[in-house]
Amino acid sequence: MAGVVLALLCAAAQDQQLGARTKAMGGSYTAFEDDPVLVWLNPAGIATQPDQASIVYQTYTAYPTREDPGALPADPELFSVEAETVLPDPEFVPSYLGFVFRLGTPESPMALGICYARPYLLHYAMHELTGPGETAFEPRFGVEQSLSRVRVAFAKDFRFRAAGEAGFFNHLAFGAGLDLGLERWRFTDPDGDRTGTSLALGFGGGVLLGVFHDPDVLTFQVGAAYQSPVRFDFAIDPVRFPAFDMPEQVNAGASLYLHGAVPLRLTVDVQTLAWKETAQDPSFAGYRGFRDATNVSFGAEYRLDVGANVTLFPRVGGRRFEAPWADPDDLPSTGRFKLVLDTDDDVFSLFTFGLGISWTSAAGKVRSVDLAGDTGGDAFNVALGYTHEF
């Protein structure tokens, strides 16, 4: 079938959350406080952490356009696509690399965090519009973008009760970071490809409140985090050649730790992403633009001691993932280019799962390896992380 609208998918079937542990728990991370990935996810959560580092590799979903010229010269061209699980290029660069350095004391905890984070790998196929009212779209154009940030963050925790003391409202942590946004862009054109890079500043911050703590019963925390948009100064005109900024992101979540006989952690998160502001308005009337998205996540983590110094952490989660379009049969446009892809819906239900193994060295330092996967999108994705306490 000529002109089939099949192509590359962006975030619709990808969980853009970073970290193997967070991915396994559906991306519900805002009220964590014991993972170095929080330098990016919620910097308030690093305030009480020891000196440690984390590295994460994870896959993304891509839909490379496949073109069949036909058996005979007179046959029309056929376009098709199949979802693929890919690592970003170059493959040796991780999706996340972060460090936490403890600065304070147990009575007055504070920390410095430094990280590189790549939450978005966008890969779109597009049709060039020539005016309103078009009904046939062919994915002859494409844009690929790697959107990442380098962050330096500081966090401080304020104690309202002594460590280990039971009661309500035991601590409040604040964290903030300054970012250098990095963008690498490639536009695929039948007349010749174009590439470019750009830098811009951004910021992020978060808060974490200990609502209740009893070391023999449970711990309940709530958190919120904000990631600013990054507006890149592109070397090209985004109307003539589509290019996307990094979206604004707001998260709110809670975590419940059950202690004692059932060592279980439960998490829940709500996230909003301002996709609408990342792209240009359509150049012609009658075409949709991108929309903002709201995602809901939940997760569970069970602690299982299997040896004197070894602990397993089975994890599961779920995620209601909203695509940045309202109608899968009428996809959005940016400038004079319309997104072309094969998608079944505007909302995806992802099931996530994973396993962590943690051990303590002879010097009393904790190490951990975490593996995660998700399904329910158009391709299966995985994440692998390693955390090392110094």
CSV table of N, CA, C and O in Angstrom, one decimal, residues 9-18 22-23 26-29 58 60-61 63 119-122 124 247 249 251 269-275 291-298 317-326 328 341 343-352 374-379 381:
chain,number,residue,atom,x,y,z
A,9,LEU,N,8.7,6.2,16.1
A,9,LEU,CA,8.0,6.7,17.2
A,9,LEU,C,8.8,7.4,18.2
A,9,LEU,O,10.0,6.9,18.5
A,10,CYS,N,8.3,8.4,18.8
A,10,CYS,CA,9.1,9.1,19.8
A,10,CYS,C,8.8,8.6,21.2
A,10,CYS,O,8.8,7.4,21.4
A,11,ALA,N,8.4,9.4,22.1
A,11,ALA,CA,8.2,9.0,23.5
A,11,ALA,C,7.0,8.2,23.7
A,11,ALA,O,6.7,7.7,24.8
A,12,ALA,N,6.1,8.0,22.8
A,12,ALA,CA,4.8,7.4,23.0
A,12,ALA,C,4.9,6.0,23.6
A,12,ALA,O,4.2,5.6,24.5
A,13,ALA,N,5.8,5.2,23.1
A,13,ALA,CA,6.0,3.9,23.6
A,13,ALA,C,7.3,3.7,24.4
A,13,ALA,O,7.8,2.7,24.6
A,14,GLN,N,7.9,4.8,24.8
A,14,GLN,CA,9.1,4.8,25.6
A,14,GLN,C,8.8,5.4,27.0
A,14,GLN,O,8.1,6.4,27.1
A,15,ASP,N,9.3,4.8,28.0
A,15,ASP,CA,9.3,5.4,29.3
A,15,ASP,C,10.6,6.2,29.4
A,15,ASP,O,11.7,5.7,29.6
A,16,GLN,N,10.5,7.5,29.4
A,16,GLN,CA,11.6,8.4,29.4
A,16,GLN,C,12.3,8.6,30.7
A,16,GLN,O,13.2,9.3,30.9
A,17,GLN,N,11.8,7.8,31.7
A,17,GLN,CA,12.4,7.9,33.1
A,17,GLN,C,13.7,7.2,33.1
A,17,GLN,O,13.9,6.2,32.5
A,18,LEU,N,14.7,7.8,33.7
A,18,LEU,CA,16.0,7.3,33.8
A,18,LEU,C,16.2,6.4,35.1
A,18,LEU,O,15.7,6.7,36.1
A,22,THR,N,14.1,2.9,39.0
A,22,THR,CA,12.9,3.7,38.8
A,22,THR,C,12.1,3.1,37.6
A,22,THR,O,10.8,3.1,37.7
A,23,LYS,N,12.7,2.6,36.6
A,23,LYS,CA,12.0,2.0,35.4
A,23,LYS,C,11.2,0.8,35.9
A,23,LYS,O,10.1,0.6,35.5
A,26,GLY,N,7.9,1.6,37.5
A,26,GLY,CA,6.9,2.3,36.7
A,26,GLY,C,7.3,3.8,36.5
A,26,GLY,O,6.5,4.6,36.0
A,27,GLY,N,8.5,4.2,37.0
A,27,GLY,CA,8.9,5.6,37.0
A,27,GLY,C,8.4,6.4,38.1
A,27,GLY,O,8.4,7.7,38.1
A,28,SER,N,7.9,5.8,39.2
A,28,SER,CA,7.4,6.5,40.4
A,28,SER,C,8.6,6.7,41.4
A,28,SER,O,8.8,5.8,42.2
A,29,TYR,N,9.3,7.8,41.3
A,29,TYR,CA,10.5,8.0,42.0
A,29,TYR,C,10.6,9.2,42.8
A,29,TYR,O,11.6,9.4,43.6
A,58,GLN,N,20.3,2.2,29.1
A,58,GLN,CA,19.0,1.8,28.8
A,58,GLN,C,18.7,1.9,27.3
A,58,GLN,O,19.3,2.8,26.7
A,60,TYR,N,16.0,2.5,23.9
A,60,TYR,CA,14.9,3.3,23.5
A,60,TYR,C,14.2,2.6,22.3
A,60,TYR,O,14.8,1.7,21.7
A,61,THR,N,13.0,3.1,22.0
A,61,THR,CA,12.2,2.5,20.9
A,61,THR,C,12.4,3.3,19.7
A,61,THR,O,12.3,4.6,19.7
A,63,TYR,N,11.6,3.4,15.2
A,63,TYR,CA,10.8,2.8,14.1
A,63,TYR,C,11.5,3.2,12.8
A,63,TYR,O,11.0,4.1,12.1
A,119,PRO,N,17.4,11.9,29.1
A,119,PRO,CA,16.0,11.4,29.2
A,119,PRO,C,15.3,11.2,27.9
A,119,PRO,O,14.3,10.5,27.8
A,120,TYR,N,15.7,11.9,26.8
A,120,TYR,CA,14.9,11.9,25.6
A,120,TYR,C,15.8,11.6,24.4
A,120,TYR,O,16.9,12.2,24.2
A,121,LEU,N,15.4,10.6,23.6
A,121,LEU,CA,16.0,10.3,22.3
A,121,LEU,C,14.8,10.3,21.3
A,121,LEU,O,14.0,9.4,21.2
A,122,LEU,N,14.6,11.4,20.6
A,122,LEU,CA,13.5,11.6,19.7
A,122,LEU,C,13.9,11.2,18.3
A,122,LEU,O,14.9,11.5,17.8
A,124,TYR,N,11.7,11.0,14.8
A,124,TYR,CA,10.4,11.2,14.1
A,124,TYR,C,10.6,11.0,12.6
A,124,TYR,O,11.6,11.4,12.0
A,247,PRO,N,11.2,19.4,27.1
A,247,PRO,CA,10.0,19.9,27.7
A,247,PRO,C,10.1,20.2,29.2
A,247,PRO,O,11.0,19.6,29.9
A,249,GLN,N,8.9,19.8,32.9
A,249,GLN,CA,8.4,18.5,33.6
A,249,GLN,C,8.1,18.8,35.1
A,249,GLN,O,8.9,19.4,35.7
A,251,ASN,N,6.7,16.8,38.7
A,251,ASN,CA,6.4,15.5,39.3
A,251,ASN,C,5.9,15.7,40.7
A,251,ASN,O,6.4,16.6,41.4
A,269,ASP,N,3.3,8.1,41.6
A,269,ASP,CA,3.7,9.4,41.1
A,269,ASP,C,2.7,9.9,40.0
A,269,ASP,O,2.0,9.1,39.4
A,270,VAL,N,2.6,11.2,39.9
A,270,VAL,CA,1.9,11.9,38.8
A,270,VAL,C,2.9,12.8,38.1
A,270,VAL,O,3.6,13.6,38.8
A,271,GLN,N,2.9,12.8,36.8
A,271,GLN,CA,3.9,13.6,36.1
A,271,GLN,C,3.2,14.4,34.9
A,271,GLN,O,2.3,13.8,34.3
A,272,THR,N,3.6,15.6,34.7
A,272,THR,CA,3.1,16.4,33.6
A,272,THR,C,4.3,16.8,32.7
A,272,THR,O,5.3,17.1,33.2
A,273,LEU,N,4.1,16.7,31.4
A,273,LEU,CA,5.1,17.1,30.4
A,273,LEU,C,4.6,18.1,29.4
A,273,LEU,O,3.5,17.8,28.8
A,274,ALA,N,5.2,19.2,29.3
A,274,ALA,CA,4.7,20.3,28.4
A,274,ALA,C,5.3,20.1,27.0
A,274,ALA,O,6.1,20.9,26.5
A,275,TRP,N,4.8,19.1,26.3
A,275,TRP,CA,5.2,18.8,25.0
A,275,TRP,C,4.8,19.9,24.0
A,275,TRP,O,5.4,20.2,23.0
A,291,ARG,N,0.3,18.2,22.1
A,291,ARG,CA,-0.4,18.5,23.3
A,291,ARG,C,0.5,18.1,24.5
A,291,ARG,O,1.4,17.3,24.4
A,292,ASP,N,0.2,18.7,25.7
A,292,ASP,CA,0.8,18.3,26.9
A,292,ASP,C,0.3,16.9,27.4
A,292,ASP,O,-0.8,16.5,27.0
A,293,ALA,N,1.1,16.3,28.2
A,293,ALA,CA,0.8,14.9,28.6
A,293,ALA,C,0.8,14.8,30.1
A,293,ALA,O,1.6,15.5,30.8
A,294,THR,N,0.0,13.9,30.7
A,294,THR,CA,0.0,13.6,32.1
A,294,THR,C,0.1,12.1,32.2
A,294,THR,O,-0.6,11.3,31.6
A,295,ASN,N,1.1,11.7,33.0
A,295,ASN,CA,1.4,10.3,33.3
A,295,ASN,C,1.2,9.9,34.7
A,295,ASN,O,1.4,10.7,35.6
A,296,VAL,N,0.7,8.7,35.0
A,296,VAL,CA,0.5,8.2,36.4
A,296,VAL,C,1.3,6.9,36.5
A,296,VAL,O,1.1,6.0,35.7
A,297,SER,N,2.0,6.8,37.6
A,297,SER,CA,2.9,5.6,37.8
A,297,SER,C,2.7,5.1,39.2
A,297,SER,O,2.4,5.8,40.1
A,298,PHE,N,3.0,3.8,39.4
A,298,PHE,CA,3.0,3.2,40.7
A,298,PHE,C,4.0,2.0,40.7
A,298,PHE,O,4.4,1.5,39.6
A,317,GLY,N,5.9,-2.7,38.6
A,317,GLY,CA,5.2,-1.4,38.5
A,317,GLY,C,4.3,-1.3,37.3
A,317,GLY,O,4.2,-2.2,36.5
A,318,GLY,N,3.6,-0.2,37.2
A,318,GLY,CA,2.8,0.1,36.1
A,318,GLY,C,2.8,1.6,35.8
A,318,GLY,O,3.1,2.4,36.6
A,319,ARG,N,2.4,1.9,34.6
A,319,ARG,CA,2.5,3.3,34.1
A,319,ARG,C,1.4,3.6,33.1
A,319,ARG,O,1.3,2.9,32.1
A,320,ARG,N,0.6,4.6,33.3
A,320,ARG,CA,-0.4,5.1,32.3
A,320,ARG,C,0.4,6.2,31.6
A,320,ARG,O,0.6,7.3,32.1
A,321,PHE,N,0.7,5.9,30.4
A,321,PHE,CA,1.6,6.8,29.6
A,321,PHE,C,0.8,7.5,28.5
A,321,PHE,O,0.3,6.8,27.6
A,322,GLU,N,0.7,8.8,28.6
A,322,GLU,CA,0.0,9.6,27.6
A,322,GLU,C,0.9,10.1,26.5
A,322,GLU,O,1.9,10.8,26.8
A,323,ALA,N,0.5,9.9,25.3
A,323,ALA,CA,1.3,10.4,24.2
A,323,ALA,C,1.0,11.9,24.0
A,323,ALA,O,0.0,12.4,24.4
A,324,PRO,N,1.9,12.6,23.3
A,324,PRO,CA,1.8,14.0,23.1
A,324,PRO,C,0.8,14.3,21.9
A,324,PRO,O,1.0,15.3,21.2
A,325,TRP,N,-0.1,13.5,21.6
A,325,TRP,CA,-1.2,13.7,20.6
A,325,TRP,C,-2.5,13.2,21.1
A,325,TRP,O,-2.6,12.3,21.9
A,326,ALA,N,-3.6,13.9,20.7
A,326,ALA,CA,-4.9,13.5,21.2
A,326,ALA,C,-5.6,12.5,20.3
A,326,ALA,O,-6.6,11.8,20.7
A,328,PRO,N,-4.7,9.3,17.5
A,328,PRO,CA,-3.7,8.5,16.8
A,328,PRO,C,-3.9,8.5,15.3
A,328,PRO,O,-3.0,8.1,14.6
A,341,LEU,N,3.5,8.2,11.7
A,341,LEU,CA,3.9,7.0,12.4
A,341,LEU,C,2.7,6.1,12.5
A,341,LEU,O,1.5,6.6,12.4
A,343,THR,N,0.7,4.2,15.1
A,343,THR,CA,0.4,4.1,16.6
A,343,THR,C,-1.0,3.7,16.8
A,343,THR,O,-1.9,4.1,16.1
A,344,ASP,N,-1.3,2.9,17.8
A,344,ASP,CA,-2.6,2.4,18.0
A,344,ASP,C,-3.5,3.2,18.9
A,344,ASP,O,-4.7,3.1,18.9
A,345,ASP,N,-2.9,4.1,19.7
A,345,ASP,CA,-3.7,4.8,20.7
A,345,ASP,C,-2.9,6.1,21.1
A,345,ASP,O,-1.8,6.4,20.7
A,346,ASP,N,-3.6,6.9,21.9
A,346,ASP,CA,-3.0,8.1,22.5
A,346,ASP,C,-2.6,7.9,23.9
A,346,ASP,O,-2.0,8.8,24.5
A,347,VAL,N,-2.9,6.7,24.5
A,347,VAL,CA,-2.5,6.4,25.9
A,347,VAL,C,-2.1,4.9,25.9
A,347,VAL,O,-2.7,4.0,25.3
A,348,PHE,N,-0.9,4.7,26.5
A,348,PHE,CA,-0.4,3.3,26.6
A,348,PHE,C,-0.3,2.9,28.1
A,348,PHE,O,-0.1,3.7,29.0
A,349,SER,N,-0.6,1.6,28.3
A,349,SER,CA,-0.5,1.0,29.7
A,349,SER,C,0.8,0.1,29.7
A,349,SER,O,0.9,-0.9,29.0
A,350,LEU,N,1.8,0.6,30.4
A,350,LEU,CA,3.1,-0.1,30.5
A,350,LEU,C,3.1,-1.0,31.8
A,350,LEU,O,2.7,-0.5,32.9
A,351,PHE,N,3.6,-2.2,31.7
A,351,PHE,CA,3.9,-3.0,32.8
A,351,PHE,C,5.4,-3.1,33.0
A,351,PHE,O,6.2,-3.3,32.0
A,352,THR,N,5.9,-2.8,34.2
A,352,THR,CA,7.4,-2.7,34.4
A,352,THR,C,7.8,-3.7,35.5
A,352,THR,O,6.9,-4.1,36.4
A,374,ASP,N,10.4,-3.1,30.5
A,374,ASP,CA,9.0,-2.7,30.4
A,374,ASP,C,8.4,-3.3,29.2
A,374,ASP,O,9.1,-3.5,28.2
A,375,THR,N,7.1,-3.5,29.2
A,375,THR,CA,6.3,-4.0,28.1
A,375,THR,C,5.0,-3.3,28.1
A,375,THR,O,4.6,-2.7,29.1
A,376,GLY,N,4.3,-3.4,26.9
A,376,GLY,CA,3.0,-2.7,26.8
A,376,GLY,C,3.1,-1.6,25.8
A,376,GLY,O,2.1,-1.1,25.3
A,377,GLY,N,4.3,-1.2,25.4
A,377,GLY,CA,4.5,-0.3,24.3
A,377,GLY,C,4.7,-1.0,23.0
A,377,GLY,O,4.4,-2.2,22.9
A,378,ASP,N,5.3,-0.4,22.0
A,378,ASP,CA,5.5,-1.0,20.7
A,378,ASP,C,6.8,-1.8,20.6
A,378,ASP,O,7.0,-2.5,19.6
A,379,ALA,N,7.6,-1.7,21.7
A,379,ALA,CA,8.8,-2.5,21.7
A,379,ALA,C,9.2,-2.8,23.2
A,379,ALA,O,8.9,-1.9,24.0
A,381,ASN,N,11.7,-2.8,26.2
A,381,ASN,CA,12.9,-2.0,26.6
A,381,ASN,C,13.5,-2.5,27.9
A,381,ASN,O,12.8,-3.0,28.8
